[in-house]
Amino acid sequence: MSSRKKIILYNPKTVFFDMPLALLAIGSVIDQKKYEVIIIDARVEENVVELIKQHIHNAICFGVTIITGAPIKDGLYISQKVKQLNPDLPVIWGGWHTSLFPAQPIEDHSFIDITVYGQGEETFKELVDHLVEGIPLDNVKGIAYRNNENVVKNPTRPLLAMDSFGRINYDLINVERYFEKKGKRQFDYISSTGCYFRCAFCADPFVYERNYTAIPAAKMGDDLEYYYQKYKFSDLNFQDETFFTYANRIEEFTKELISRKINISWVATMRADQGERLTYKIWKLCKQSGLRRLLIGVESGSQEMLDWMKKDIKLSQVFFCAEKCNELDISVIFPFIVGFPSETDESVADTIKVIKNLRSHSPNFDTPIFYFNPYPGSAITEEVVNNGYELPSSTEEWGDFDYIGSSGPWVSREKENFFEAFKFYLKLGYGRKREVLFYPLRILAQWRCNNDQYKFPIEKFIIEKIRPMQLSS
Ligand code: B12
Ligand code: SF4
């Protein structure tokens, strides 16, 4: 048995089985000769409390990664449990939610001692050293902590270059278990932090102040070859916000994959303006190296709305990317958002038009439609709050803030019914499933979309009776 002290890191329950990259990132900077890092992911473990009990007696601290919404609830429950089991063990929260609200969780709950905001690697390493040595925390940048009765927020830590950290140690998790849960040998990886852009619905500009750092292509090549040989994955899922920021990095990266014979498919997120800036040669290299699917956020079919939300893309760039992907047989998810507070019917009509246009290009294009919800940390949310909209006012309330699947505050019941019917007919008319049985319904659905006739959705009723369809959006 190892005599090393333990650092327990916890990923709360969420949907999907993406590998816990945040915990892997902070766990990998810890000196494994000195400490043993235990990652407990509530999405893949059966009895997390029992697991915590096995390790807690020899632990230095308990870290939790938190995104806004339901994960907070589980994070609160587990953190309280940990404090009951060992009242002296420091409980540390980090992640997107504490990056937006560093002080509130500590103010609200005596069982949370420290929060980390912004990039976590260096902060966590320093924090662990301070806790072990018993040094006061006043000079650890990027944290908030309880000091007697007060909550102190220390200064921000500047974003550090991502390649200053070592290789991520995926042996901290059971990689095979994620493959099993996903039903494919898909490996998750992130090659950049932050984003240079300023979209008014997004928290990134607030958290990283429009800074960006990325791992150079050669290092990505080294890392990915190592992981490929070790974990034998067949698909690679980039979790970067803007993977294609530097065209030369992408060109080099694709050449790394090809020259090292890393025979995989890969998926990533692209901004339409960055796609337009890629040369045809790089587009082809992407395809050749295995690019199978892109996610290109369009958000709105109205250029006026796009300008209002400071998306800084042109619709022409979206169509440019659509054409390239169609030509090179690359699938695309083009997500849209409807129901912005000030959105007009004309803007919604423009969005519908663009969605129909994209869907008619290729059966490999999907166009999920989300309803705008005022996630914290964005400029639009700030604006609606200034206009009187009330956001949750405690950590607990933020745990209830889960709008996934709901129509958001600015969409009427009538509009919601309309969108749900539209989404259904899009999927039926243009989706990838092409069973002969459904052919007449498919033609009818295309007719409905082309003529904006969504009333009396009798086919929807029939199909949902025969075979409940899972809508992708
Ligand atoms: C994977 C992912 C998910 C996964 C969650 C995986 C998991 N581990 O549980 C799933 C698919 C479930 C998901 C869902 C959603 N997501 Co999401 N997701 C991401 C994504 C793409 C990658 C996260 C990641 O692994 N990053 C890589 C790691 C290394 O970075 P990191 O998480 O920032 O962690 C660093 C620091 O934050 C810090 N840190 C993090 N945790 C901890 C813990 C401790 C103890 C310490 C010390 C430090 C620390 O250190 C890390 C290294 O620097 C991010 C975007 C992004 N690129 O980060 C969006 C993102 C986190 N998601 C976001 C959103 C909006 C959503 C959804 C609402 C989307 C939707 N409409 O469906 C839902 C909400 C889910 C819910 N409430 O249940 C927002 C943030 C929202 C928020 N306020 O928290 C992001 C930032 C995207 C964006 N730009 O808008 N998501
Ligand atoms: S939506 Fe994407 S491009 Fe826009 S600010 Fe957020 S991360 Fe950056």
Short mmCIF file of C-alpha atoms and ligand atoms in Angstrom, two decimals, residues 11 14-16 18 20-23 25-26 43 63-65 67-71 92-97 99-100 116 118-121 124 190 202 204 208 239-241 375-376 402 404, ligand 1:
data_model
loop_
_atom_site.label_atom_id
_atom_site.label_comp_id
_atom_site.label_asym_id
_atom_site.label_seq_id
_atom_site.Cartn_x
_atom_site.Cartn_y
_atom_site.Cartn_z
CA ASN A 11 -16.36 15.21 -10.95
CA THR A 14 -23.59 15.33 -15.39
CA VAL A 15 -24.87 14.11 -18.70
CA PHE A 16 -22.47 12.55 -21.24
CA ASP A 18 -16.49 13.23 -21.76
CA PRO A 20 -12.84 14.72 -16.86
CA LEU A 21 -10.21 16.92 -18.51
CA ALA A 22 -10.25 19.59 -15.79
CA LEU A 23 -9.37 17.07 -13.08
CA ALA A 25 -5.20 18.79 -15.97
CA ILE A 26 -4.87 19.75 -12.32
CA ARG A 43 -20.65 9.59 -13.96
CA GLY A 63 -11.22 19.14 -4.96
CA VAL A 64 -14.44 19.40 -6.96
CA THR A 65 -14.88 20.66 -10.53
CA ILE A 67 -20.02 23.94 -14.00
CA THR A 68 -23.16 25.99 -13.48
CA GLY A 69 -26.40 24.02 -13.05
CA ALA A 70 -27.16 20.52 -11.76
CA PRO A 71 -23.50 19.60 -11.05
CA ILE A 92 -11.69 23.19 -2.77
CA TRP A 93 -14.05 24.05 -5.62
CA GLY A 94 -12.80 25.03 -9.08
CA GLY A 95 -14.09 25.28 -12.64
CA TRP A 96 -16.33 27.53 -14.72
CA HIS A 97 -18.83 28.26 -11.98
CA SER A 99 -14.45 31.32 -12.14
CA LEU A 100 -17.65 33.36 -12.39
CA VAL A 116 -10.07 28.50 -7.63
CA GLY A 118 -9.49 30.86 -14.02
CA GLN A 119 -6.81 28.48 -15.25
CA GLY A 120 -6.16 25.94 -12.52
CA GLU A 121 -2.88 24.07 -13.02
CA PHE A 124 -3.64 24.15 -7.65
CA ILE A 190 -7.97 19.86 -25.20
CA CYS A 202 -20.58 33.51 -23.74
CA ASP A 204 -15.24 32.91 -21.97
CA TYR A 208 -10.10 34.52 -19.73
CA GLN A 239 -12.81 20.14 -26.47
CA ASP A 240 -11.21 23.48 -27.49
CA GLU A 241 -13.44 26.53 -27.77
CA TYR A 375 -26.01 31.89 -18.39
CA PRO A 376 -23.89 33.94 -16.01
CA ASP A 402 -30.67 24.09 -15.53
CA ILE A 404 -31.26 22.46 -20.80
C1 B12 B 1 -16.90 18.96 -21.73
C2 B12 B 1 -17.87 20.10 -21.50
C3 B12 B 1 -19.10 19.76 -20.95
C4 B12 B 1 -19.46 18.37 -20.43
C5 B12 B 1 -19.12 18.27 -18.92
C6 B12 B 1 -17.95 17.35 -18.68
C7 B12 B 1 -17.64 17.15 -17.21
N1 B12 B 1 -16.40 17.03 -16.88
O1 B12 B 1 -18.50 17.05 -16.37
C8 B12 B 1 -20.98 18.35 -20.69
C9 B12 B 1 -21.23 17.79 -22.08
C10 B12 B 1 -21.80 17.58 -19.68
C11 B12 B 1 -21.30 19.84 -20.68
C12 B12 B 1 -22.57 20.34 -20.52
C13 B12 B 1 -22.87 21.68 -20.54
N2 B12 B 1 -22.03 22.70 -20.77
CO1 B12 B 1 -20.18 22.45 -21.07
N3 B12 B 1 -18.45 22.39 -21.66
C14 B12 B 1 -17.56 21.46 -21.82
C15 B12 B 1 -16.27 22.03 -22.45
C16 B12 B 1 -16.38 21.92 -23.97
C17 B12 B 1 -14.97 21.42 -22.02
C18 B12 B 1 -14.74 21.36 -20.50
C19 B12 B 1 -13.36 20.87 -20.25
O2 B12 B 1 -13.14 19.70 -19.97
N4 B12 B 1 -12.36 21.76 -20.40
C20 B12 B 1 -10.96 21.44 -20.26
C21 B12 B 1 -10.44 21.75 -18.86
C22 B12 B 1 -8.96 21.44 -18.79
O3 B12 B 1 -10.63 23.13 -18.64
P1 B12 B 1 -11.63 23.70 -17.54
O4 B12 B 1 -12.82 22.87 -17.40
O5 B12 B 1 -11.79 25.13 -17.82
O6 B12 B 1 -10.77 23.53 -16.18
C23 B12 B 1 -9.71 24.41 -15.84
C24 B12 B 1 -10.11 25.44 -14.80
O7 B12 B 1 -11.48 25.76 -14.84
C25 B12 B 1 -9.69 24.85 -13.49
N5 B12 B 1 -10.56 23.89 -12.82
C26 B12 B 1 -11.62 23.23 -13.26
N6 B12 B 1 -12.10 22.42 -12.30
C27 B12 B 1 -11.33 22.55 -11.22
C28 B12 B 1 -11.39 21.94 -9.96
C29 B12 B 1 -10.43 22.28 -9.01
C30 B12 B 1 -10.48 21.61 -7.67
C31 B12 B 1 -9.42 23.23 -9.32
C32 B12 B 1 -8.40 23.55 -8.31
C33 B12 B 1 -9.37 23.84 -10.58
C34 B12 B 1 -10.32 23.49 -11.52
O8 B12 B 1 -8.52 24.16 -13.85
C35 B12 B 1 -8.65 23.57 -15.15
C36 B12 B 1 -7.31 23.62 -15.86
O9 B12 B 1 -6.91 24.94 -16.10
C37 B12 B 1 -16.37 23.52 -21.98
C38 B12 B 1 -15.60 24.52 -22.83
C39 B12 B 1 -14.13 24.47 -22.50
N7 B12 B 1 -13.32 24.40 -23.53
O10 B12 B 1 -13.71 24.44 -21.34
C40 B12 B 1 -17.87 23.76 -21.97
C41 B12 B 1 -18.51 24.69 -20.90
C42 B12 B 1 -17.89 24.39 -19.57
N8 B12 B 1 -19.91 24.28 -20.89
C43 B12 B 1 -20.71 25.27 -20.79
C44 B12 B 1 -22.12 25.14 -20.92
C45 B12 B 1 -22.92 26.43 -21.10
C46 B12 B 1 -22.70 23.89 -20.88
C47 B12 B 1 -24.19 23.57 -21.00
C48 B12 B 1 -25.17 24.51 -20.39
C49 B12 B 1 -24.44 23.45 -22.51
C50 B12 B 1 -25.78 23.06 -22.95
N9 B12 B 1 -26.57 24.01 -23.38
O11 B12 B 1 -26.05 21.89 -22.95
C51 B12 B 1 -24.26 22.18 -20.33
C52 B12 B 1 -24.57 22.34 -18.82
C53 B12 B 1 -24.37 21.07 -18.06
C54 B12 B 1 -25.04 21.01 -16.72
N10 B12 B 1 -25.33 22.12 -16.08
O12 B12 B 1 -25.28 19.93 -16.29
C55 B12 B 1 -19.98 26.60 -20.63
C56 B12 B 1 -19.82 27.09 -19.19
C57 B12 B 1 -21.07 27.17 -18.38
C58 B12 B 1 -20.87 27.49 -16.94
N11 B12 B 1 -21.24 28.67 -16.51
O13 B12 B 1 -20.42 26.68 -16.17
C59 B12 B 1 -18.62 26.24 -21.26
C60 B12 B 1 -17.45 27.04 -20.74
C61 B12 B 1 -18.79 26.48 -22.79
C62 B12 B 1 -18.96 27.93 -23.12
N12 B12 B 1 -17.96 28.64 -23.55
O14 B12 B 1 -20.06 28.44 -22.98
N13 B12 B 1 -20.20 20.57 -20.90
#
